[in-house]
Coordinates of C-alpha atoms and ligand atoms in Angstrom, one line a residue:
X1 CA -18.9 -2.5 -18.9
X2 CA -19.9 -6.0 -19.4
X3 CA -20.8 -8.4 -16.2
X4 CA -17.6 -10.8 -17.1
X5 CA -15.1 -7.6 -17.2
X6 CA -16.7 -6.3 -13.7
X7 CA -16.1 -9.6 -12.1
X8 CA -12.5 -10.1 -13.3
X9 CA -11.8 -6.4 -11.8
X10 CA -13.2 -7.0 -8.6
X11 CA -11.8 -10.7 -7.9
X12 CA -8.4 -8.3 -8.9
X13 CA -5.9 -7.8 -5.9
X14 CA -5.3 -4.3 -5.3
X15 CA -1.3 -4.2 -6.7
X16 CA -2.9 -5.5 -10.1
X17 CA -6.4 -3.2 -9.7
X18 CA -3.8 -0.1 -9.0
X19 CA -1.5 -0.8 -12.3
X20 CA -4.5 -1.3 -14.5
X21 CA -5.9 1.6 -13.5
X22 CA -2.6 4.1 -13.9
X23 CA -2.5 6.4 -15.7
X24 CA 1.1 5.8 -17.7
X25 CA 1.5 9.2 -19.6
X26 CA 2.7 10.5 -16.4
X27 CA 5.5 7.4 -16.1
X28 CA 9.1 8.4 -17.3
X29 CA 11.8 5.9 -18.1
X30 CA 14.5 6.7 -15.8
X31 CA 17.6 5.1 -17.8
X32 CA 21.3 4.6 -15.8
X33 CA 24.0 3.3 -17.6
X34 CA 25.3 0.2 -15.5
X35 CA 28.4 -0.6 -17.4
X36 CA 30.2 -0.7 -20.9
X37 CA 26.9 -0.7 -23.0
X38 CA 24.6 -2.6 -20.4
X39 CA 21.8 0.2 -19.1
X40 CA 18.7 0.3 -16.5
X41 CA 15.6 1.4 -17.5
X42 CA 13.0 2.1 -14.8
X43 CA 9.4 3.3 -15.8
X44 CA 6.5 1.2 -14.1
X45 CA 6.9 -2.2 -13.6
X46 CA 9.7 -4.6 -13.2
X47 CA 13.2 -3.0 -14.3
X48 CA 14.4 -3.1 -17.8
X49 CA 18.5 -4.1 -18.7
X50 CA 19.5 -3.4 -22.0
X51 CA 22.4 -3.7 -24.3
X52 CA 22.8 -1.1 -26.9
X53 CA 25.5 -1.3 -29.7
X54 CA 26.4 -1.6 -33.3
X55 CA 24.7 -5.0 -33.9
X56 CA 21.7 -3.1 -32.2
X57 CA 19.2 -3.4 -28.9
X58 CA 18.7 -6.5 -27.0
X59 CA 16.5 -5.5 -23.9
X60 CA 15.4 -7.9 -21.1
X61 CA 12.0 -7.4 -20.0
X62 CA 9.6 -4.9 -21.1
X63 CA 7.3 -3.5 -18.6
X64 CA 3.6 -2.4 -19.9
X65 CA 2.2 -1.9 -23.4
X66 CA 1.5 1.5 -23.1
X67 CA 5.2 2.3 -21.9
X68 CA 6.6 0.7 -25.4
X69 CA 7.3 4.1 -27.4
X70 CA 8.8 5.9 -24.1
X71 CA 11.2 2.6 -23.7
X72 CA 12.2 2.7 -27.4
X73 CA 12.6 6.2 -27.4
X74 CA 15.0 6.6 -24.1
X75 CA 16.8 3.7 -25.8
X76 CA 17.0 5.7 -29.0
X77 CA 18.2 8.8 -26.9
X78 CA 21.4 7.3 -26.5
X79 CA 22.6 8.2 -29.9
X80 CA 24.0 5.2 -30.3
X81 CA 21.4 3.5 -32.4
X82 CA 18.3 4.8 -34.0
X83 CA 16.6 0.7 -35.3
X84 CA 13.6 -0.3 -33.4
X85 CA 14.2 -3.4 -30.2
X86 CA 15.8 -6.0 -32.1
X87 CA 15.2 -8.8 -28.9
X88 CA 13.3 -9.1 -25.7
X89 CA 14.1 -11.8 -23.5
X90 CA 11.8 -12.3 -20.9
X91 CA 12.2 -13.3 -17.2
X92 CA 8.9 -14.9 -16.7
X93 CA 5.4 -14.2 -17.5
X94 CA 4.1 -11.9 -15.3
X95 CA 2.3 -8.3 -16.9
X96 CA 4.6 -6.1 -15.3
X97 CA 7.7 -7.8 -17.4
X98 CA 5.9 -9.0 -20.3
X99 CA 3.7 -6.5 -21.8
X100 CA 5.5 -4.3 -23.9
X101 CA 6.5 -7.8 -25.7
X102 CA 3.0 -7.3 -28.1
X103 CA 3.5 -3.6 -29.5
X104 CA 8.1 -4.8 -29.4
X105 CA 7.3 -7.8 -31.6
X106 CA 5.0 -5.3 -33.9
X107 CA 8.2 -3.1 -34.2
X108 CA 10.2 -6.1 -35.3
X109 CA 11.3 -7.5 -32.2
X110 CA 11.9 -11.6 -31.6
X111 CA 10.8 -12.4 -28.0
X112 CA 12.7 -15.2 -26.3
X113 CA 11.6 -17.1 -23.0
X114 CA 11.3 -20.3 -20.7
X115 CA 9.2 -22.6 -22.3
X116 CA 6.5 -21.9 -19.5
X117 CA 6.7 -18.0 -20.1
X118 CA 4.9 -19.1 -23.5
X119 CA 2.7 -21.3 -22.5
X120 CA 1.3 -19.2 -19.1
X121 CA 1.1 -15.6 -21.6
X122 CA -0.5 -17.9 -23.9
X123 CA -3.5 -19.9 -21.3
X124 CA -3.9 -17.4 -19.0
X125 CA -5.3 -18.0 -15.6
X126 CA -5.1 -17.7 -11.9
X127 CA -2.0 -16.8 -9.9
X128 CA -1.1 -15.9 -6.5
X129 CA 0.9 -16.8 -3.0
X130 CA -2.0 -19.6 -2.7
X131 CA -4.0 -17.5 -0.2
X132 CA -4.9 -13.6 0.4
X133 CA -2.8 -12.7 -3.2
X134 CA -4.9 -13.3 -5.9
X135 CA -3.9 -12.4 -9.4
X136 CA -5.2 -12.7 -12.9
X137 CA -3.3 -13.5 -16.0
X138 CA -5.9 -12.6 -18.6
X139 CA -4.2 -15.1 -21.9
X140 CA -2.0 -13.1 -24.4
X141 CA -2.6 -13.1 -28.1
X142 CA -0.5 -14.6 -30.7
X143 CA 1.7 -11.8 -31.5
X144 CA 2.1 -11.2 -27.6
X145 CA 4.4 -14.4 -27.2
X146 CA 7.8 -15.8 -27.5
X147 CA 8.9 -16.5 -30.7
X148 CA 11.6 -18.6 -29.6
X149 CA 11.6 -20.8 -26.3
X150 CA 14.2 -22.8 -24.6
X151 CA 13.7 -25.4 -21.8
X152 CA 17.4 -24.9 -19.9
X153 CA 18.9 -22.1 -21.7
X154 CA 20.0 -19.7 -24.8
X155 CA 22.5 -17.4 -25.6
X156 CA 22.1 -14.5 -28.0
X157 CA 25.3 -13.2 -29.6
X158 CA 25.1 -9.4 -30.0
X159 CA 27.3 -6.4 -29.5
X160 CA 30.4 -8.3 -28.9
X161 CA 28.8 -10.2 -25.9
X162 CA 27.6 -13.8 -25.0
X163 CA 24.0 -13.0 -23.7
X164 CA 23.2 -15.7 -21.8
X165 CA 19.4 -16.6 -20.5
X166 CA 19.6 -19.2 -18.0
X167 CA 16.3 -21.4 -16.3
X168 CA 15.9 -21.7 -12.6
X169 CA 13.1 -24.1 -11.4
X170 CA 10.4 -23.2 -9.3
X171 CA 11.3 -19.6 -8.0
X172 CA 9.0 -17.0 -8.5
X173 CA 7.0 -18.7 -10.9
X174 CA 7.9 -22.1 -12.7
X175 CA 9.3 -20.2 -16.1
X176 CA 12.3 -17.8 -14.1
X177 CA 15.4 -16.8 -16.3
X178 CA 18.4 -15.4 -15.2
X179 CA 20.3 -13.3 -17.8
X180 CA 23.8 -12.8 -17.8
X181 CA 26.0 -10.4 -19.6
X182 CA 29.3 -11.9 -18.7
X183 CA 31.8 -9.3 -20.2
X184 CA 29.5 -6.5 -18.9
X185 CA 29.5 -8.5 -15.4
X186 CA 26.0 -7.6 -14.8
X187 CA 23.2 -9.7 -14.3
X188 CA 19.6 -9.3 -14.1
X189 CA 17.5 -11.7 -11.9
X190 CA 14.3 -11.1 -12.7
X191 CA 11.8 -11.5 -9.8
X192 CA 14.0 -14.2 -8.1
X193 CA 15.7 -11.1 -6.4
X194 CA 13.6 -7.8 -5.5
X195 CA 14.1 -5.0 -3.2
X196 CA 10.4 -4.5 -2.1
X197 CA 10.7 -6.4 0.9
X198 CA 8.9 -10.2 1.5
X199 CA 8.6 -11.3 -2.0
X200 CA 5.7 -12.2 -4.0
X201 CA 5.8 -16.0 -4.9
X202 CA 3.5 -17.3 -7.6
X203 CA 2.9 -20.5 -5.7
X204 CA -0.2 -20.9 -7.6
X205 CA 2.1 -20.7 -10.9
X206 CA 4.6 -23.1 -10.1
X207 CA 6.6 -20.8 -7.7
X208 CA 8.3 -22.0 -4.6
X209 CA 10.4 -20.2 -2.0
X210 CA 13.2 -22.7 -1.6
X211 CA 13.4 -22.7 -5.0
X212 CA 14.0 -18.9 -5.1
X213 CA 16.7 -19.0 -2.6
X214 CA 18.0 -21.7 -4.5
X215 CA 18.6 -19.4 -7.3
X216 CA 20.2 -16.5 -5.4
X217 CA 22.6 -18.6 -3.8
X218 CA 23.9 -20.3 -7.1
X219 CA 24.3 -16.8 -8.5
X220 CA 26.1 -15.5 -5.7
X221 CA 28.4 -18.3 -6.1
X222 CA 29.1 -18.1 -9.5
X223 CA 29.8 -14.2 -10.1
X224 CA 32.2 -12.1 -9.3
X225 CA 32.2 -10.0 -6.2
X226 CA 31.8 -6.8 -8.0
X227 CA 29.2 -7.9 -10.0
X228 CA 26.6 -5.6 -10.7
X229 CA 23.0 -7.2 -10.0
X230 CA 19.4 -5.4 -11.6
X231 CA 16.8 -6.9 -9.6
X232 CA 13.5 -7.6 -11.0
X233 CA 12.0 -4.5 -8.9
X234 CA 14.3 -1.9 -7.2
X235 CA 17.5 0.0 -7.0
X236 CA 20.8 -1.4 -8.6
X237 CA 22.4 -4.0 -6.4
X238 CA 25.5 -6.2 -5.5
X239 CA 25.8 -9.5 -4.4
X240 CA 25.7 -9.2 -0.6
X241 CA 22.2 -7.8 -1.3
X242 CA 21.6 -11.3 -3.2
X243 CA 22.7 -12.9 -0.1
X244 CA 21.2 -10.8 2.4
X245 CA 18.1 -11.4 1.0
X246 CA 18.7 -15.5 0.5
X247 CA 19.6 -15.6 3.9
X248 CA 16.3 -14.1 4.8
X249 CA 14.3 -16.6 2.8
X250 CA 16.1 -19.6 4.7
X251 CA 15.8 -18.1 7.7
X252 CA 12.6 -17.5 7.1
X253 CA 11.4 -21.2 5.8
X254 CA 13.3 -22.7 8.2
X255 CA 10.9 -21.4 11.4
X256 CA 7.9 -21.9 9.8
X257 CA 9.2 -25.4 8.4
X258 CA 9.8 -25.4 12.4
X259 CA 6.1 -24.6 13.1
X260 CA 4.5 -27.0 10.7
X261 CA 6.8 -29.9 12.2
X262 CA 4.8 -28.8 15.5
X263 CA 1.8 -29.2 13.9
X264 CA 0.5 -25.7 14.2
X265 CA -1.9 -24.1 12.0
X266 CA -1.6 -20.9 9.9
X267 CA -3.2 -19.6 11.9
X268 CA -1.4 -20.1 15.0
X269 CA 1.7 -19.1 13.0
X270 CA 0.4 -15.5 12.1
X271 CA -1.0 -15.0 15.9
X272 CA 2.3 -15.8 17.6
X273 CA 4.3 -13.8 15.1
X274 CA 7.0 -16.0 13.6
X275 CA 8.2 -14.3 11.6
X276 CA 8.6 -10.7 14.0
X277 CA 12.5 -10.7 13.5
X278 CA 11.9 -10.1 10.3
X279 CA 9.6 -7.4 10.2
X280 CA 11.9 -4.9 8.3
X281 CA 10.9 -6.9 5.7
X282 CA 7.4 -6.3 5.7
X283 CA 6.0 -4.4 3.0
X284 CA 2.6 -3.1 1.7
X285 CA 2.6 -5.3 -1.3
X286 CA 3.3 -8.7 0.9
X287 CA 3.5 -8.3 4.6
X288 CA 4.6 -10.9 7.2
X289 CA 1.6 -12.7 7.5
X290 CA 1.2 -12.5 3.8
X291 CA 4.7 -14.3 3.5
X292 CA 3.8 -17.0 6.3
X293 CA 1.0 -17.5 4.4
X294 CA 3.3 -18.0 1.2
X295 CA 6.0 -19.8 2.9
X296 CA 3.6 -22.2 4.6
X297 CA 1.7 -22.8 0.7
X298 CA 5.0 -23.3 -0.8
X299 CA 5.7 -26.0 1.9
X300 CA 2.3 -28.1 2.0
X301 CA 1.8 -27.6 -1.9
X302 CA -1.1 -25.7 -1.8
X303 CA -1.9 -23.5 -4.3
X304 CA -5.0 -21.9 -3.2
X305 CA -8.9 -22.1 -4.3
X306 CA -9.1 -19.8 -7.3
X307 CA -12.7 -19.5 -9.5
X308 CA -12.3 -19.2 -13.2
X309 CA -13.4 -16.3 -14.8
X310 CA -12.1 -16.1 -18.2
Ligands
ZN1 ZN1 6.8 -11.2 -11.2

């Protein structure tokens, strides 16, 4: 093992440490058909939503490399189609959504993104809630990246359906799409909406929380009640989950918005709890202080003290 590799694994948080390490020919793809021809696929990572159908297989997000063949192949189980992934749209850059896109696009598929989505896979670098959540985004190679980018938004016609891939500024990261499958009425919102708790905000990429209860709320105003939401991690949803969980993130920004106005430290903020109504949304991945900390970055703009090591 080279010096440069060990450094890069220990500077690694311990979600990112735990996924690199896994062992994925234990994961299965769990796939649940949502409606019409829209499906979930869940392996490890960030969920999959796919639309399967004469014109062939448009799937959004694509988990981890290793997981490609198992993804195709539960997709290919179906019986409704036997060609390889025709697209992937991605939400954003992160590994967990973007890194079956290298062995896809070897397969034939054309990735689509966010503009940013390209050119984060393609840099690399540091990411994080701009304090204890450190990440690193080792750069993608050629193959690995969007074909096609947009800078607002794209629609793919396929199977009868107006795909739509819609941008929303400075959510999770700066490159969030949200796809819509309008006759399907599902959506999937990528990491702007997740069921693990207190999100993880990419503040050091361009994230911000407002920004991600900007999204939700939008959303929630524009779809139909029934609407049947995929979150970018965790169970199928509906739209008072969206709002439940956009209420949270107001609620949320507005007390430590509250706290800064009193000129009180992070510090401070962690030691006299703030946040303690919310503790049932503390989770092992980011708990309360973890999201004052990312609250309180997103607020003041800072995007934490990272050293380069690639
Ligand atoms: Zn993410």
């Amino acid at each position: 093992m080279s010096k440069r590799i060990l450094i890069s694994w220990l500077l690694w948080p311990a979600l990112a440490f735990a996924q690199q390490q896994q062992d994925f020919s234990k994961v299965e793809i769990k796939v649940t058909k949502v409606s019409g021809n829209i499906y979930m696929l869940e392996g490890q990572g960030g969920n999959i939503a796919a639309s399967v159908g004469e014109d062939g297989i448009i799937i959004v997000d694509d988990e981890f490399a290793p997981l490609a063949e198992k993804i195709q192949a539960a997709l290919h189980n179906l019986g409704i189609t036997d060609k390889p992934v025709r697209f992937v749209i991605n939400t954003h850059f992160h590994g967990d959504h973007t890194g079956g896109n290298l062995p896809l696009a070897t397969t034939g598929a054309t990735i689509i993104a966010h503009d940013n989505v390209r050119k984060r896979l393609e840099t690399g670098g540091p990411g994080g809630n701009g304090g204890s959540i450190q990440t690193q985004n080792p750069p993608q190679p050629k193959a690995a990246l969007p074909i096609i980018t947009f800078a607002n938004d794209v629609t793919v016609h396929l199977n009868g359906e107006d795909i739509r891939a819609l941008h929303f500024p400075a959510g999770h990261t700066d490159g969030d799409s949200i796809i819509f499958f309008p006759n399907n009425n599902v959506v999937h919102m990528g990491d702007d909406f997740v069921r693990y708790g207190f999100p993880f905000v990419d503040v050091a990429s361009g994230g911000t929380v407002e920004g991600m209860a900007d999204a939700c709320e939008k959303v929630a105003a524009q779809l139909p009640a029934d609407v049947k939401v995929i979150p970018g991690h965790g169970a199928l949803s509906n739209l008072d989950d969206v709002r439940a969980f956009a209420r949270m993130l107001r609620e949320t920004t507005a007390v430590v918005q509250k706290a800064l106005a009193a000129h009180k430290t992070l510090d401070q903020m962690k030691q006299e709890k703030i946040l303690g109504a919310w503790q049932k949304w503390s989770g092992s991945f980011v708990n309360t202080d973890a999201f004052i900390e990312t609250i309180y970055n997103s607020l003041t703009g800072t995007k934490g003290k990272f050293i380069r090591h690639n």
